[in-house]
C-alpha cells in the first residue's frame, strides 16, 4: 500500500524545495465526494509537484487517478466512473490576489500558509465528475420487475447514427 498524503502542508516551503508528494487517499476520507458515491471502497492515487511554473509563479501540478462508483441516472445501478485528471494551480494568499492572476491560471488559496492536499484533490475530482452519471448506451441493467422504463432512452438527444439509418433507408 502506498503512503498517505500528509494532512496539511506548507505549500511555499514545498515550492522552494520543488517537492513532490505522492500517495493515496481513501474515498471514505473525502466526505463531500463520498456523499455523491454509491460506495466508498478503495482510494484515489494522487501526485503533486510543487514549483514555479508560468511566469515563475509558485504553484502545484498534480494528477489524480482511480475509480468511483456513482448511481446511473438511467437504470439506477452503480456505474464505474474512471478518474484520470491533471491540474495546475497557482498559490495565492487572498481572493483579491486570485482575481489578479492572468487569465487561464487557476488559483489555490492558502490561508495562514497551509494547504490540505486531500482537499485540493477532492475539489478537483468534484469539478471533474459527470453531472449526470450514466452507463454507456446499451450497458444499463435491464429494468427489474418487467416495468417498461425505456422512455428516457427514447426521449434523449438525437442518436448519432439516426442520420445514417435514414440514409440507408432511402
Ligand atoms: Zn445504467
Short mmCIF file of N, CA and C and ligand atoms in Angstrom, two decimals:
data_model
loop_
_atom_site.label_atom_id
_atom_site.label_comp_id
_atom_site.label_asym_id
_atom_site.label_seq_id
_atom_site.Cartn_x
_atom_site.Cartn_y
_atom_site.Cartn_z
N UNK A 1 0.84 -1.20 0.00
CA UNK A 1 0.00 0.00 0.00
C UNK A 1 0.87 1.25 0.00
N UNK A 2 0.41 2.22 -0.78
CA UNK A 2 1.16 3.47 -0.89
C UNK A 2 1.02 4.32 0.36
N UNK A 3 1.92 5.27 0.50
CA UNK A 3 1.84 6.20 1.62
C UNK A 3 0.60 7.08 1.50
N UNK A 4 0.10 7.51 2.61
CA UNK A 4 -0.96 8.51 2.63
C UNK A 4 -0.34 9.89 2.42
N UNK A 5 -1.13 10.78 1.82
CA UNK A 5 -0.67 12.16 1.70
C UNK A 5 -0.73 12.82 3.08
N UNK A 6 0.18 13.75 3.35
CA UNK A 6 0.11 14.46 4.64
C UNK A 6 -1.18 15.28 4.72
N UNK A 7 -1.66 15.47 5.92
CA UNK A 7 -2.94 16.17 6.11
C UNK A 7 -2.81 17.66 5.79
N UNK A 8 -1.74 18.28 6.22
CA UNK A 8 -1.52 19.70 5.95
C UNK A 8 -0.08 19.88 5.50
N UNK A 9 0.12 20.81 4.56
CA UNK A 9 1.48 21.13 4.14
C UNK A 9 1.64 22.64 4.07
N UNK A 10 2.89 23.07 4.11
CA UNK A 10 3.23 24.47 3.89
C UNK A 10 3.62 24.57 2.41
N UNK A 11 2.72 25.04 1.56
CA UNK A 11 2.96 24.92 0.11
C UNK A 11 4.16 25.74 -0.37
N UNK A 12 4.40 26.91 0.24
CA UNK A 12 5.52 27.73 -0.25
C UNK A 12 6.86 27.07 0.08
N UNK A 13 6.92 26.40 1.23
CA UNK A 13 8.14 25.66 1.56
C UNK A 13 8.35 24.53 0.56
N UNK A 14 7.26 23.89 0.15
CA UNK A 14 7.38 22.81 -0.83
C UNK A 14 7.78 23.34 -2.20
N UNK A 15 7.30 24.55 -2.53
CA UNK A 15 7.70 25.17 -3.80
C UNK A 15 9.21 25.41 -3.80
N UNK A 16 9.72 25.94 -2.69
CA UNK A 16 11.16 26.23 -2.60
C UNK A 16 11.99 24.96 -2.77
N UNK A 17 11.46 23.86 -2.27
CA UNK A 17 12.21 22.58 -2.36
C UNK A 17 11.85 21.82 -3.62
N UNK A 18 10.93 22.37 -4.44
CA UNK A 18 10.40 21.66 -5.61
C UNK A 18 10.03 20.24 -5.22
N UNK A 19 9.27 20.16 -4.16
CA UNK A 19 8.95 18.86 -3.58
C UNK A 19 7.85 18.15 -4.35
N UNK A 20 7.86 16.85 -4.23
CA UNK A 20 6.80 16.02 -4.81
C UNK A 20 6.14 15.24 -3.69
N UNK A 21 4.80 15.26 -3.70
CA UNK A 21 4.03 14.43 -2.78
C UNK A 21 3.31 13.39 -3.61
N UNK A 22 3.30 12.18 -3.13
CA UNK A 22 2.53 11.14 -3.82
C UNK A 22 1.96 10.21 -2.77
N UNK A 23 0.74 9.79 -3.01
CA UNK A 23 0.15 8.89 -2.04
C UNK A 23 -1.28 8.59 -2.39
N UNK A 24 -1.90 7.83 -1.51
CA UNK A 24 -3.29 7.50 -1.79
C UNK A 24 -4.20 8.11 -0.75
N UNK A 25 -5.43 8.35 -1.19
CA UNK A 25 -6.43 8.95 -0.31
C UNK A 25 -7.65 8.03 -0.33
N UNK A 26 -7.98 7.42 0.79
CA UNK A 26 -9.17 6.56 0.82
C UNK A 26 -10.42 7.39 0.49
N UNK A 27 -11.29 6.84 -0.36
CA UNK A 27 -12.51 7.57 -0.72
C UNK A 27 -13.34 7.91 0.52
N UNK A 28 -13.27 7.03 1.51
CA UNK A 28 -14.07 7.27 2.72
C UNK A 28 -13.64 8.54 3.46
N UNK A 29 -12.43 9.03 3.16
CA UNK A 29 -11.95 10.24 3.85
C UNK A 29 -12.35 11.51 3.12
N UNK A 30 -12.91 11.35 1.92
CA UNK A 30 -13.33 12.52 1.14
C UNK A 30 -14.83 12.70 1.35
N UNK A 31 -15.19 13.42 2.39
CA UNK A 31 -16.58 13.40 2.83
C UNK A 31 -17.54 14.05 1.85
N UNK A 32 -17.11 15.15 1.24
CA UNK A 32 -18.02 15.82 0.29
C UNK A 32 -18.24 14.93 -0.92
N UNK A 33 -17.17 14.29 -1.38
CA UNK A 33 -17.28 13.40 -2.53
C UNK A 33 -18.08 12.15 -2.18
N UNK A 34 -17.82 11.59 -1.00
CA UNK A 34 -18.45 10.33 -0.61
C UNK A 34 -19.97 10.43 -0.66
N UNK A 35 -20.52 11.61 -0.36
CA UNK A 35 -21.96 11.80 -0.40
C UNK A 35 -22.57 11.60 -1.77
N UNK A 36 -21.73 11.64 -2.83
CA UNK A 36 -22.23 11.51 -4.20
C UNK A 36 -22.00 10.10 -4.75
N UNK A 37 -21.38 9.24 -3.95
CA UNK A 37 -20.99 7.93 -4.46
C UNK A 37 -21.90 6.83 -3.92
N UNK A 38 -21.94 5.69 -4.64
CA UNK A 38 -22.70 4.51 -4.17
C UNK A 38 -21.94 3.80 -3.05
N UNK A 39 -20.63 3.84 -3.12
CA UNK A 39 -19.84 3.20 -2.07
C UNK A 39 -18.51 3.93 -1.96
N UNK A 40 -17.82 3.71 -0.86
CA UNK A 40 -16.55 4.40 -0.66
C UNK A 40 -15.42 3.39 -0.53
N UNK A 41 -15.57 2.26 -1.23
CA UNK A 41 -14.49 1.28 -1.29
C UNK A 41 -13.33 1.86 -2.09
N UNK A 42 -12.11 1.55 -1.67
CA UNK A 42 -10.95 1.92 -2.48
C UNK A 42 -10.45 3.32 -2.21
N UNK A 43 -9.54 3.74 -3.05
CA UNK A 43 -8.90 5.04 -2.83
C UNK A 43 -8.47 5.63 -4.15
N UNK A 44 -8.10 6.89 -4.10
CA UNK A 44 -7.56 7.59 -5.27
C UNK A 44 -6.05 7.72 -5.10
N UNK A 45 -5.34 7.65 -6.21
CA UNK A 45 -3.89 7.87 -6.19
C UNK A 45 -3.64 9.32 -6.63
N UNK A 46 -2.86 10.02 -5.86
CA UNK A 46 -2.61 11.42 -6.20
C UNK A 46 -1.12 11.72 -6.19
N UNK A 47 -0.73 12.62 -7.09
CA UNK A 47 0.65 13.13 -7.11
C UNK A 47 0.57 14.64 -7.18
N UNK A 48 1.46 15.30 -6.50
CA UNK A 48 1.51 16.76 -6.54
C UNK A 48 2.97 17.19 -6.63
N UNK A 49 3.26 18.00 -7.63
CA UNK A 49 4.61 18.55 -7.79
C UNK A 49 4.55 20.05 -7.56
N UNK A 50 5.32 20.50 -6.59
CA UNK A 50 5.34 21.93 -6.27
C UNK A 50 6.53 22.58 -6.97
N UNK A 51 6.33 23.82 -7.41
CA UNK A 51 7.42 24.52 -8.09
C UNK A 51 6.94 25.84 -8.63
N UNK A 52 7.78 26.43 -9.48
CA UNK A 52 7.42 27.70 -10.12
C UNK A 52 7.19 27.41 -11.59
N UNK A 53 6.00 27.75 -12.07
CA UNK A 53 5.64 27.40 -13.44
C UNK A 53 5.48 28.67 -14.27
N UNK A 54 4.27 28.96 -14.76
CA UNK A 54 4.06 30.14 -15.61
C UNK A 54 4.59 31.40 -14.92
N UNK A 55 5.39 32.17 -15.64
CA UNK A 55 5.93 33.44 -15.12
C UNK A 55 6.60 33.26 -13.75
N UNK A 56 7.13 32.10 -13.53
CA UNK A 56 7.82 31.77 -12.27
C UNK A 56 6.91 31.90 -11.05
N UNK A 57 5.64 31.81 -11.26
CA UNK A 57 4.70 31.87 -10.13
C UNK A 57 4.69 30.54 -9.38
N UNK A 58 4.57 30.60 -8.04
CA UNK A 58 4.54 29.36 -7.27
C UNK A 58 3.21 28.62 -7.46
N UNK A 59 3.34 27.33 -7.64
CA UNK A 59 2.12 26.56 -7.87
C UNK A 59 2.33 25.08 -7.64
N UNK A 60 1.30 24.36 -8.01
CA UNK A 60 1.35 22.91 -7.87
C UNK A 60 0.70 22.28 -9.10
N UNK A 61 1.37 21.28 -9.61
CA UNK A 61 0.82 20.48 -10.69
C UNK A 61 0.52 19.11 -10.13
N UNK A 62 -0.61 18.57 -10.50
CA UNK A 62 -0.97 17.28 -9.91
C UNK A 62 -1.71 16.37 -10.87
N UNK A 63 -1.80 15.13 -10.42
CA UNK A 63 -2.55 14.10 -11.14
C UNK A 63 -3.36 13.33 -10.12
N UNK A 64 -4.54 12.91 -10.51
CA UNK A 64 -5.37 12.05 -9.66
C UNK A 64 -5.89 10.91 -10.52
N UNK A 65 -5.76 9.70 -10.00
CA UNK A 65 -6.26 8.53 -10.72
C UNK A 65 -7.03 7.63 -9.77
N UNK A 66 -7.97 6.93 -10.34
CA UNK A 66 -8.71 5.96 -9.53
C UNK A 66 -10.04 5.65 -10.18
N UNK A 67 -10.91 5.05 -9.38
CA UNK A 67 -12.25 4.67 -9.86
C UNK A 67 -13.26 4.97 -8.78
N UNK A 68 -14.41 5.43 -9.22
CA UNK A 68 -15.51 5.71 -8.30
C UNK A 68 -16.74 4.97 -8.79
N UNK A 69 -17.70 4.81 -7.91
CA UNK A 69 -19.00 4.28 -8.32
C UNK A 69 -20.08 5.29 -8.00
N UNK A 70 -20.81 5.67 -9.06
CA UNK A 70 -21.95 6.57 -8.87
C UNK A 70 -23.20 5.82 -9.32
N UNK A 71 -24.36 6.42 -9.05
CA UNK A 71 -25.62 5.79 -9.45
C UNK A 71 -25.97 6.24 -10.86
N UNK A 72 -26.13 5.27 -11.75
CA UNK A 72 -26.53 5.57 -13.12
C UNK A 72 -27.92 6.20 -13.10
N UNK A 73 -28.05 7.34 -13.77
CA UNK A 73 -29.34 8.04 -13.74
C UNK A 73 -30.34 7.45 -14.72
N UNK A 74 -29.93 6.42 -15.45
CA UNK A 74 -30.86 5.77 -16.37
C UNK A 74 -31.43 4.50 -15.73
N UNK A 75 -30.55 3.65 -15.15
CA UNK A 75 -31.04 2.37 -14.61
C UNK A 75 -30.90 2.28 -13.09
N UNK A 76 -30.32 3.29 -12.48
CA UNK A 76 -30.18 3.36 -11.01
C UNK A 76 -29.26 2.29 -10.42
N UNK A 77 -28.49 1.61 -11.27
CA UNK A 77 -27.46 0.70 -10.77
C UNK A 77 -26.14 1.47 -10.71
N UNK A 78 -25.15 0.85 -10.04
CA UNK A 78 -23.85 1.52 -9.93
C UNK A 78 -23.15 1.55 -11.29
N UNK A 79 -22.54 2.68 -11.59
CA UNK A 79 -21.74 2.79 -12.81
C UNK A 79 -20.33 3.23 -12.40
N UNK A 80 -19.33 2.57 -13.01
CA UNK A 80 -17.95 2.92 -12.66
C UNK A 80 -17.54 4.19 -13.40
N UNK A 81 -17.02 5.14 -12.66
CA UNK A 81 -16.55 6.39 -13.24
C UNK A 81 -15.02 6.42 -13.09
N UNK A 82 -14.28 6.30 -14.19
CA UNK A 82 -12.82 6.39 -14.06
C UNK A 82 -12.40 7.83 -13.77
N UNK A 83 -11.43 7.97 -12.92
CA UNK A 83 -10.88 9.30 -12.62
C UNK A 83 -9.45 9.31 -13.14
N UNK A 84 -9.15 10.25 -14.00
CA UNK A 84 -7.79 10.39 -14.53
C UNK A 84 -7.64 11.85 -14.93
N UNK A 85 -7.25 12.66 -13.99
CA UNK A 85 -7.24 14.10 -14.27
C UNK A 85 -5.92 14.73 -13.86
N UNK A 86 -5.64 15.84 -14.53
CA UNK A 86 -4.45 16.66 -14.23
C UNK A 86 -4.93 18.03 -13.77
N UNK A 87 -4.15 18.64 -12.92
CA UNK A 87 -4.48 20.03 -12.58
C UNK A 87 -3.22 20.85 -12.41
N UNK A 88 -3.39 22.16 -12.54
CA UNK A 88 -2.29 23.10 -12.32
C UNK A 88 -2.89 24.30 -11.61
N UNK A 89 -2.42 24.56 -10.42
CA UNK A 89 -3.00 25.61 -9.58
C UNK A 89 -1.88 26.54 -9.12
N UNK A 90 -2.24 27.82 -8.94
CA UNK A 90 -1.25 28.81 -8.52
C UNK A 90 -1.59 29.34 -7.14
N UNK A 91 -0.58 29.35 -6.30
CA UNK A 91 -0.78 29.71 -4.89
C UNK A 91 -1.03 31.21 -4.75
N UNK A 92 -2.10 31.53 -4.08
CA UNK A 92 -2.42 32.93 -3.76
C UNK A 92 -2.86 33.00 -2.30
N UNK A 93 -2.57 34.17 -1.68
CA UNK A 93 -2.87 34.29 -0.26
C UNK A 93 -4.24 34.88 0.03
N UNK A 94 -4.89 35.41 -1.01
CA UNK A 94 -6.20 36.01 -0.77
C UNK A 94 -7.01 35.96 -2.05
N UNK A 95 -8.33 36.12 -1.87
CA UNK A 95 -9.22 36.15 -3.03
C UNK A 95 -8.87 37.33 -3.95
N UNK A 96 -8.44 38.45 -3.33
CA UNK A 96 -8.09 39.63 -4.13
C UNK A 96 -6.91 39.31 -5.05
N UNK A 97 -5.93 38.57 -4.52
CA UNK A 97 -4.78 38.19 -5.36
C UNK A 97 -5.18 37.18 -6.42
N UNK A 98 -6.14 36.33 -6.08
CA UNK A 98 -6.62 35.34 -7.06
C UNK A 98 -7.20 36.06 -8.28
N UNK A 99 -7.91 37.17 -8.04
CA UNK A 99 -8.51 37.94 -9.14
C UNK A 99 -7.43 38.48 -10.07
N UNK A 100 -6.27 38.71 -9.53
CA UNK A 100 -5.20 39.33 -10.33
C UNK A 100 -4.35 38.33 -11.09
N UNK A 101 -4.64 37.05 -10.93
CA UNK A 101 -3.89 36.06 -11.73
C UNK A 101 -4.23 36.26 -13.21
N UNK A 102 -3.24 36.06 -14.08
CA UNK A 102 -3.54 36.15 -15.52
C UNK A 102 -4.63 35.15 -15.91
N UNK A 103 -5.36 35.49 -16.98
CA UNK A 103 -6.42 34.60 -17.48
C UNK A 103 -5.87 33.21 -17.71
N UNK A 104 -6.67 32.23 -17.36
CA UNK A 104 -6.28 30.85 -17.64
C UNK A 104 -5.52 30.19 -16.51
N UNK A 105 -5.06 30.96 -15.53
CA UNK A 105 -4.37 30.35 -14.39
C UNK A 105 -5.36 30.20 -13.24
N UNK A 106 -5.41 29.00 -12.70
CA UNK A 106 -6.37 28.69 -11.63
C UNK A 106 -5.72 28.93 -10.27
N UNK A 107 -6.42 29.62 -9.39
CA UNK A 107 -5.83 29.90 -8.07
C UNK A 107 -6.01 28.76 -7.08
N UNK A 108 -5.08 28.69 -6.15
CA UNK A 108 -5.23 27.82 -4.98
C UNK A 108 -4.98 28.71 -3.76
N UNK A 109 -6.05 28.98 -3.05
CA UNK A 109 -5.97 29.87 -1.91
C UNK A 109 -5.31 29.13 -0.74
N UNK A 110 -4.26 29.71 -0.19
CA UNK A 110 -3.69 29.08 1.01
C UNK A 110 -3.74 30.10 2.13
N UNK A 111 -4.51 29.73 3.13
CA UNK A 111 -4.70 30.64 4.25
C UNK A 111 -3.73 30.26 5.35
N UNK A 112 -3.17 31.22 5.96
CA UNK A 112 -2.21 31.01 7.06
C UNK A 112 -1.11 30.02 6.66
N UNK A 113 -0.76 30.05 5.37
CA UNK A 113 0.39 29.27 4.93
C UNK A 113 0.19 27.78 4.90
N UNK A 114 -1.07 27.33 4.91
CA UNK A 114 -1.31 25.89 4.93
C UNK A 114 -2.26 25.48 3.82
N UNK A 115 -2.06 24.28 3.32
CA UNK A 115 -2.95 23.70 2.32
C UNK A 115 -3.15 22.23 2.67
N UNK A 116 -4.35 21.76 2.48
CA UNK A 116 -4.64 20.33 2.69
C UNK A 116 -4.63 19.63 1.33
N UNK A 117 -3.63 18.78 1.08
CA UNK A 117 -3.60 18.07 -0.21
C UNK A 117 -4.90 17.30 -0.47
N UNK A 118 -5.45 16.75 0.60
CA UNK A 118 -6.69 15.98 0.46
C UNK A 118 -7.82 16.86 -0.07
N UNK A 119 -7.92 18.09 0.44
CA UNK A 119 -9.00 18.97 -0.02
C UNK A 119 -8.77 19.44 -1.44
N UNK A 120 -7.50 19.66 -1.79
CA UNK A 120 -7.20 20.07 -3.17
C UNK A 120 -7.64 18.97 -4.13
N UNK A 121 -7.28 17.74 -3.80
CA UNK A 121 -7.65 16.60 -4.65
C UNK A 121 -9.18 16.46 -4.70
N UNK A 122 -9.83 16.59 -3.56
CA UNK A 122 -11.29 16.44 -3.54
C UNK A 122 -11.95 17.51 -4.40
N UNK A 123 -11.50 18.75 -4.31
CA UNK A 123 -12.08 19.82 -5.13
C UNK A 123 -11.93 19.49 -6.62
N UNK A 124 -10.75 19.03 -7.00
CA UNK A 124 -10.51 18.75 -8.42
C UNK A 124 -11.39 17.60 -8.91
N UNK A 125 -11.55 16.57 -8.09
CA UNK A 125 -12.39 15.44 -8.50
C UNK A 125 -13.85 15.88 -8.59
N UNK A 126 -14.30 16.68 -7.64
CA UNK A 126 -15.70 17.15 -7.68
C UNK A 126 -15.97 17.93 -8.96
N UNK A 127 -15.00 18.73 -9.38
CA UNK A 127 -15.18 19.52 -10.61
C UNK A 127 -15.25 18.62 -11.84
N UNK A 128 -14.60 17.46 -11.77
CA UNK A 128 -14.49 16.60 -12.95
C UNK A 128 -15.61 15.56 -13.04
N UNK A 129 -16.42 15.43 -12.01
CA UNK A 129 -17.46 14.39 -12.04
C UNK A 129 -18.51 14.71 -13.09
N UNK A 130 -19.07 13.66 -13.71
CA UNK A 130 -20.15 13.92 -14.66
C UNK A 130 -21.38 14.45 -13.93
N UNK A 131 -22.09 15.41 -14.53
CA UNK A 131 -23.29 15.94 -13.90
C UNK A 131 -24.38 14.88 -13.85
N UNK A 132 -24.45 14.08 -14.92
CA UNK A 132 -25.46 13.02 -14.99
C UNK A 132 -24.74 11.71 -15.26
N UNK A 133 -24.34 11.01 -14.19
CA UNK A 133 -23.60 9.75 -14.41
C UNK A 133 -24.51 8.71 -15.08
N UNK A 134 -24.00 8.07 -16.10
CA UNK A 134 -24.79 7.05 -16.81
C UNK A 134 -23.86 6.02 -17.39
N UNK A 135 -24.37 4.80 -17.52
CA UNK A 135 -23.65 3.79 -18.28
C UNK A 135 -23.59 4.23 -19.74
N UNK A 136 -22.62 3.67 -20.47
CA UNK A 136 -22.61 3.88 -21.92
C UNK A 136 -23.89 3.27 -22.49
N UNK A 137 -24.30 3.78 -23.63
CA UNK A 137 -25.54 3.29 -24.25
C UNK A 137 -25.52 1.77 -24.38
N UNK A 138 -26.59 1.14 -23.99
CA UNK A 138 -26.68 -0.31 -24.12
C UNK A 138 -26.05 -1.07 -22.96
N UNK A 139 -25.42 -0.36 -22.02
CA UNK A 139 -24.74 -1.04 -20.91
C UNK A 139 -25.57 -1.04 -19.63
N UNK A 140 -26.74 -0.46 -19.65
CA UNK A 140 -27.55 -0.41 -18.44
C UNK A 140 -28.10 -1.80 -18.13
N UNK A 141 -28.33 -2.03 -16.84
CA UNK A 141 -29.01 -3.25 -16.43
C UNK A 141 -30.45 -3.20 -16.92
N UNK A 142 -31.01 -4.35 -17.34
CA UNK A 142 -32.42 -4.34 -17.70
C UNK A 142 -33.27 -3.98 -16.49
N UNK A 143 -34.39 -3.31 -16.71
CA UNK A 143 -35.21 -2.92 -15.55
C UNK A 143 -35.74 -4.14 -14.81
N UNK A 144 -35.84 -4.01 -13.51
CA UNK A 144 -36.36 -5.10 -12.69
C UNK A 144 -37.87 -5.07 -12.70
N UNK A 145 -38.48 -6.24 -12.59
CA UNK A 145 -39.92 -6.33 -12.39
C UNK A 145 -40.73 -6.14 -13.66
N UNK A 146 -40.08 -6.03 -14.81
CA UNK A 146 -40.79 -6.01 -16.08
C UNK A 146 -41.44 -4.68 -16.42
N UNK A 147 -41.38 -3.73 -15.53
CA UNK A 147 -41.97 -2.41 -15.83
C UNK A 147 -41.12 -1.73 -16.90
N UNK A 148 -41.76 -1.25 -17.94
CA UNK A 148 -41.00 -0.58 -19.01
C UNK A 148 -40.50 0.76 -18.51
N UNK A 149 -39.18 0.93 -18.55
CA UNK A 149 -38.62 2.21 -18.10
C UNK A 149 -37.71 2.77 -19.18
N UNK A 150 -38.02 2.46 -20.41
CA UNK A 150 -37.14 2.88 -21.51
C UNK A 150 -37.50 4.26 -22.04
N UNK A 151 -38.52 4.89 -21.44
CA UNK A 151 -38.99 6.16 -22.00
C UNK A 151 -37.87 7.20 -22.06
N UNK A 152 -37.03 7.24 -21.04
CA UNK A 152 -35.98 8.26 -21.03
C UNK A 152 -34.95 7.99 -22.12
N UNK A 153 -34.75 6.72 -22.46
CA UNK A 153 -33.80 6.37 -23.51
C UNK A 153 -34.26 6.96 -24.84
N UNK A 154 -35.55 6.81 -25.13
CA UNK A 154 -36.09 7.29 -26.40
C UNK A 154 -36.15 8.81 -26.44
N UNK A 155 -36.30 9.42 -25.26
CA UNK A 155 -36.50 10.87 -25.23
C UNK A 155 -35.19 11.64 -25.29
N UNK A 156 -34.09 10.92 -25.42
CA UNK A 156 -32.81 11.63 -25.38
C UNK A 156 -32.47 12.36 -26.66
N UNK A 157 -31.32 12.96 -26.65
CA UNK A 157 -30.82 13.69 -27.82
C UNK A 157 -30.86 12.79 -29.05
N UNK A 158 -30.86 13.40 -30.25
CA UNK A 158 -30.84 12.58 -31.46
C UNK A 158 -29.63 11.66 -31.45
N UNK A 159 -29.84 10.44 -31.88
CA UNK A 159 -28.74 9.49 -31.86
C UNK A 159 -27.80 9.76 -33.03
N UNK A 160 -26.50 9.62 -32.82
CA UNK A 160 -25.56 9.94 -33.90
C UNK A 160 -25.77 9.09 -35.14
N UNK A 161 -26.30 7.91 -34.97
CA UNK A 161 -26.44 7.02 -36.14
C UNK A 161 -27.81 7.14 -36.79
N UNK A 162 -28.69 7.96 -36.22
CA UNK A 162 -30.04 8.10 -36.78
C UNK A 162 -29.96 8.59 -38.22
N UNK A 163 -29.01 9.51 -38.46
CA UNK A 163 -28.88 10.06 -39.82
C UNK A 163 -28.49 8.95 -40.78
N UNK A 164 -27.54 8.12 -40.37
CA UNK A 164 -27.10 7.02 -41.22
C UNK A 164 -28.25 6.06 -41.51
N UNK A 165 -29.03 5.77 -40.47
CA UNK A 165 -30.16 4.85 -40.66
C UNK A 165 -31.12 5.41 -41.70
N UNK A 166 -31.34 6.72 -41.61
CA UNK A 166 -32.26 7.35 -42.55
C UNK A 166 -31.69 7.26 -43.98
N UNK A 167 -30.40 7.50 -44.10
CA UNK A 167 -29.78 7.43 -45.44
C UNK A 167 -29.90 6.04 -46.01
N UNK A 168 -29.71 5.04 -45.14
CA UNK A 168 -29.72 3.67 -45.61
C UNK A 168 -31.11 3.27 -46.14
N UNK A 169 -32.11 3.86 -45.52
CA UNK A 169 -33.48 3.51 -45.89
C UNK A 169 -33.92 4.13 -47.21
N UNK A 170 -33.18 5.17 -47.66
CA UNK A 170 -33.63 5.87 -48.87
C UNK A 170 -33.34 5.07 -50.13
ZN1 LIG B 1 -27.29 2.34 -16.23
#
